[in-house]
Amino acid sequence: MAGVELTQVHKAYGTTAVVKGISLTIASGEFISLLGPSGCGKTTTLRMIAGLETLDAGTISIGGDVVDGPSGHLPPEKRALGMVFQSYAVWPHKSVAENVAYPLLLQGRPRAEVARRVAEALDWVRLGSFAQRMPSQLSGGQLQRVAIARALVGSPRVLLLDEPLSNLDAALREELRGEIAALRARLGTTMIFVTHDQHEALALADRVAVMHQGVIEQIDTPERIYQSPSTPFVAGFVGGANRLEGRVEGRQFRCGAHTFVLPPGVAAVEGPSTLAVRAEELELGGEGPSLPLLARLFLGSATEYRFTLGDTVLRVVGPAREARPGESLTVSLRHARLYPR
Amino acid sequence: MSTRSTTVPLSPVGRGSGRGLTLTLSLALAFFFGLPLALLLFQARTAPRWTEVWFAPESLQALAGTLISSIGAALFAFTVAVPLALLIARTDLPLKNGLRAIFTLPAALPPFILGMGWVSLANPRAGLLNLLLGAGTFNIYGRLGIAFVLGTAGLPLVLLPTLAALSRIDSSLEEAARLSGASPVRALLSISLPLALPAALSGTALCFLFAASAFGVPYLLGVTASPPSPTLTTRIYGEILMGQGGLPRAVVLSLELLLLAALVLLGSRALAKRGEVRLSSGKGLSLRPMPLGRARLPLAATGVTLALVLVILPLLAVALTSVQPVWGQLTGLSAKHWSGVLSNPRTIDATLRSLGLAAAAAALVTTLGLGIASTKRRSLELLSGAPYAIPGTVLALALVIAFSRDVRFVLFDRVAFVLALGNTLWMLLVAYTVKHLAFGARNAADGLAQVDATLAEAARLSGASPRRAFFDATLPQLRAPLLAAFLVTFLTCVTELTLSVLLIPTGRDVLGTLLFELQSYADPGSAAVIACAFVLLVIALQLAQTLVTRRRQP
C-alpha cells in the first residue's frame, strides 16, 4: 500500500493537450475516483500513473519514490501496481488460475505459495470453483472478477481501475460495485477508479476528482461534490443541473426575456452569471416566468416536465399533475447556485 | 384501407433458383476437377507397383529434395515472418508500412522471377555477387538455394495471417502483462505470440505446401545443379516428357505428392484447431503500439536491410541482367535485349495469348466465385478451394489424362473424344480457372459476410425481387473484393508456369513458358526483360487497385 502524488503533470498527443497540469495527492489506503466525460483526460492520467504513457512535464511518485519525471521513467512492470481494464484483458489462452498466477510467477514466488495465493484471490472474487475454466467459458462479470483477482493477487501498492464496470449490464454493474467496496474494506488497498458514471464515483470513493478538458475542476468528498459543486461544469455533470446564462439584477436573475426570482439564501453578485439549478430544485407555480411545456415524462417516483427556454431545454422534476404540451406553466426556483462570470 | 381480401400469388417456400445454381456449379466442378482426379486415381490402378516406384533410389532422392527444400522454405519463412509481424503489428517500428508492402510483394510475383534474380546474383561462376567477391563465394543452386528462394517467395503466406491475428489482439492484454511485472519483450512473447501462433503455424504449413508444389524454382535451381537436386515436381515433369513410357511412373509419383500435401493440410488443421482462441472481432478494439525505445532504430535498420536483400536485390539483379550485353560479364549497359524482345513476334504472340487467357480466367473465376459464394453452401465453397491445394503438376497431369487425345485409355476412350480439349488453349483456360477458383469464392464469400443483410432486405421491402435486390443493393458493396479476386487471378495466370508447361499446345507459347524456356536454355537477358516488364505491370496494377479502393472508401 502506498500513496500517490502527481505534481503539475502535462500530456499532449501531437498538438492536442490532453492533461494540462494536474496536481493530486492520494493518501495511502485512500479510494479516489477520477470522474469526467470521455476525453477529459482521466484515463490518460490513470495510464500515466500505471506507466503505460510517459509524461511531457511534471512528476509522479508512488510511495514516496519518483516513478516518472525529468529524471526518468520507471516502466510499468517495475511499479508494483495492479490494474483492471475496461475490456477485462483476461488472456484467452490461459486458464483462470493461470491468469491469476501470472504476476506471482513473474515475482518468482515458490510454487506452493503461488497455489495458495491464487486460491485465496479467487475466493475474494467468489470464483474458487472456476480455477480450471478457460476464459471463453466465462461471462463478462466473471471475466472482470478474474481480472480483479489477477490485479490484487500480487499485493500491489496501488490498484488502478479503468472504467471496470462500463462493459457490464446494469444489474451486474450494481453487484460488482458492491464487491469492489467490500474488497476495499477488507484489503485496504489504495485504489484509483476512473469512471464517467457519477453514481459509481459518488458511491465508492472517499474523494472524487471531477475532470474536465484536462484539468481537475474540483476534488472533494462525494457529499461536498454533490452539495456544493464549485463550478458550473461540476454542477452540470454531477447531479445533472440545468445551466442558464444571464445577469443578476438585485434579487432577480434575467435570462433572455425571462426573469427568475432568487430565493433567500442564494448568494448573488450583481452582473453576468451562470445559474445552475437541478431539476428537483425547480417547481411548478410560484413566482417566475411562464414557459411553454415541451413534453411531460412519467419517471415513476416523480414526473419530469421539459420547457423551452430560449434555445435550451429546462428540466423540472416534481409531483404529477395534469398538463398538455404547448400549455404555458409558471416555473420558479426553490434553490440554485450562481457562478459569476 | 380496404378489407376486401384478394388472392396474391404466393411463392413456394424454399430456396428456389438457388438450387439450380448450386447444381450447375457442382456439376461443372465435378466434370472439370472431380473427373480428372478420379481418372488419375483410376490410372494408378494399372500402374506399376507403387512401392517399386516410390522406393526407387531416384524417387527417394526426389522426395528428399522436396522435403528438404520445403521444410527449409517453411522454417525460413516462419523465422523471418513471425518476428517481423510482431514488430509491425505491435510496436512503434519506423517504416512499418513500407516494410509490410515490400515483404508482401513476393505474393504478387511468380517465384520464378525471384529465382532468376538469385541466379543472376549467385550463380557460382557468373553471378554478380561472385564477380564482385570472387568466384564461388555464393552458390544458389541445390536444395538449400531452392529452400531460400521459395522461403522468400512464401514469406507472405506466413506474414499476412500472422499480422491479421496480431492486429486483432487488444493492447490491454499486453498492458495487463506489463502491470503484472512482465518486460515488453516478455509481454510480446508470453501473451501476443501464443495468441497469434495458430495463425502463424497454419501459414507455415501453407508455405510448406507452396514449396512442395513449386515447379519453376526447383527446375531452375535443381535440375542443372551439380549434383542435380531433383524434387518430386521436377521428376514428374521429366517422366511426362518421356511420353507413354514415363506416364505410369508420373502418376504414381503424383499420388505420393498428393499424399504429402494431404498429410500436411490435415496436420495443420488439427494444429490450428487445438490452439484456437477466439480473438476480438475488431469492434471496439484498441491498438496502442508498444514503444521500442532505444531498440527502435537498430530494429528498423535490420528490417530494411532484410527487405533490401531478400526482395529488392534480386529484382534489381533481374533489371541489371536485362541491360547486360553479355550474361555474366560486367561490360557496360545495352538495350539490345529490350529492343530484341519487344520486336520479336514470338514474344508479342505469347504476351497477347497470356493477357487474353489470364483476363478470361480471371473473369470466370470472379463470376463463378461469386456464384459459389452466393449459394451460401459451405460444402461447395470448400470444394472449390480443393484444386488450389493440389500441386499444379498433379492437377495438370490429371487434366492431361482426362482430356488429351494423345493419352488415350481404353475405358474412357469415348469421353476423351467427346471433349478433346487436349492440345488446345481451352485446356489452359480450364486449368487456370479451376486452379484459382478459390480466389473468387473466398473473396466473394468474405465480401458477402461483410455486407449488412438489411441492405438487401430494405431493397426487397422497397419492391425489388430477390435477384434485383442482389444486383442493386448487395453487388455494389462487393466491388472491392471482386476487383481484388480478378486482379490476383489475372496476375497469377499471366505468368503461370507449372500448369502451362504441361498443358500448352505444341508450338505455341504463353509468357510463363517463354520465360522458362529463355531462362533455362537460351537467353537469360531476354528472360530478364520479360520479368522486368512483368514486375512493372504488377506494381502499376497494385497502385491502381489501391487508388480505386481508397477512393471508394467513405
PDB file of C-alpha atoms in Angstrom, chain A residues 47 50 52-53 75-78 81-83 85 87-94 102-103 106 150 160, chain B residues 170 172-184 186-187 190-192 194-195 277-279 288:
ATOM      1  CA  ARG A  47      -2.322   5.330 -17.658  1.00  0.00           C
ATOM      2  CA  ALA A  50       0.430   2.985 -14.463  1.00  0.00           C
ATOM      3  CA  LEU A  52       1.745   2.972 -19.821  1.00  0.00           C
ATOM      4  CA  GLU A  53       2.076   6.578 -21.001  1.00  0.00           C
ATOM      5  CA  PRO A  75       8.454   1.039 -16.778  1.00  0.00           C
ATOM      6  CA  PRO A  76       5.064  -0.321 -15.650  1.00  0.00           C
ATOM      7  CA  GLU A  77       6.388  -3.782 -14.737  1.00  0.00           C
ATOM      8  CA  LYS A  78       8.670  -2.232 -12.090  1.00  0.00           C
ATOM      9  CA  LEU A  81       0.779  -1.899  -9.274  1.00  0.00           C
ATOM     10  CA  GLY A  82      -2.381  -3.754 -10.213  1.00  0.00           C
ATOM     11  CA  MET A  83      -4.706  -2.679 -12.990  1.00  0.00           C
ATOM     12  CA  PHE A  85      -9.162  -2.727 -17.684  1.00  0.00           C
ATOM     13  CA  SER A  87     -12.043  -4.653 -21.764  1.00  0.00           C
ATOM     14  CA  TYR A  88     -11.208  -7.147 -18.949  1.00  0.00           C
ATOM     15  CA  ALA A  89      -7.921  -8.077 -20.713  1.00  0.00           C
ATOM     16  CA  VAL A  90      -8.125 -11.628 -19.421  1.00  0.00           C
ATOM     17  CA  TRP A  91      -5.682 -13.660 -21.521  1.00  0.00           C
ATOM     18  CA  PRO A  92      -7.793 -16.046 -23.601  1.00  0.00           C
ATOM     19  CA  HIS A  93      -5.067 -18.693 -23.935  1.00  0.00           C
ATOM     20  CA  LYS A  94      -4.594 -19.114 -20.176  1.00  0.00           C
ATOM     21  CA  TYR A 102       0.981 -14.855 -13.760  1.00  0.00           C
ATOM     22  CA  PRO A 103       2.012 -11.855 -11.577  1.00  0.00           C
ATOM     23  CA  LEU A 106       6.927 -13.154 -12.508  1.00  0.00           C
ATOM     24  CA  ARG A 150      -5.237 -11.022 -11.037  1.00  0.00           C
ATOM     25  CA  LEU A 160      -5.859   1.118 -10.769  1.00  0.00           C
TER      26      LEU A 160
ATOM     27  CA  ASP B 170      -6.386  -5.706 -27.830  1.00  0.00           C
ATOM     28  CA  SER B 172      -4.811  -4.094 -22.924  1.00  0.00           C
ATOM     29  CA  LEU B 173      -3.844  -7.797 -22.952  1.00  0.00           C
ATOM     30  CA  GLU B 174      -0.186  -6.797 -23.232  1.00  0.00           C
ATOM     31  CA  GLU B 175      -0.624  -3.904 -20.826  1.00  0.00           C
ATOM     32  CA  ALA B 176      -2.127  -6.218 -18.213  1.00  0.00           C
ATOM     33  CA  ALA B 177       1.025  -8.328 -18.522  1.00  0.00           C
ATOM     34  CA  ARG B 178       3.226  -5.243 -18.109  1.00  0.00           C
ATOM     35  CA  LEU B 179       1.347  -4.291 -14.918  1.00  0.00           C
ATOM     36  CA  SER B 180       1.785  -7.877 -13.717  1.00  0.00           C
ATOM     37  CA  GLY B 181       5.533  -7.382 -13.926  1.00  0.00           C
ATOM     38  CA  ALA B 182       6.428  -8.503 -17.460  1.00  0.00           C
ATOM     39  CA  SER B 183       9.026  -6.661 -19.545  1.00  0.00           C
ATOM     40  CA  PRO B 184       7.943  -5.534 -23.051  1.00  0.00           C
ATOM     41  CA  ARG B 186       8.213 -10.892 -22.186  1.00  0.00           C
ATOM     42  CA  ALA B 187       4.723  -9.435 -22.725  1.00  0.00           C
ATOM     43  CA  SER B 190       4.091 -14.738 -23.398  1.00  0.00           C
ATOM     44  CA  ILE B 191       0.866 -13.019 -24.472  1.00  0.00           C
ATOM     45  CA  SER B 192       0.788 -11.842 -28.099  1.00  0.00           C
ATOM     46  CA  PRO B 194       0.903 -17.544 -28.261  1.00  0.00           C
ATOM     47  CA  LEU B 195      -2.313 -15.865 -29.360  1.00  0.00           C
ATOM     48  CA  VAL B 277      -8.611 -18.927 -29.277  1.00  0.00           C
ATOM     49  CA  ARG B 278     -11.379 -16.558 -30.195  1.00  0.00           C
ATOM     50  CA  LEU B 279      -9.813 -13.192 -30.763  1.00  0.00           C
ATOM     51  CA  ARG B 288      -1.546   1.144 -28.924  1.00  0.00           C
TER      52      ARG B 288
END
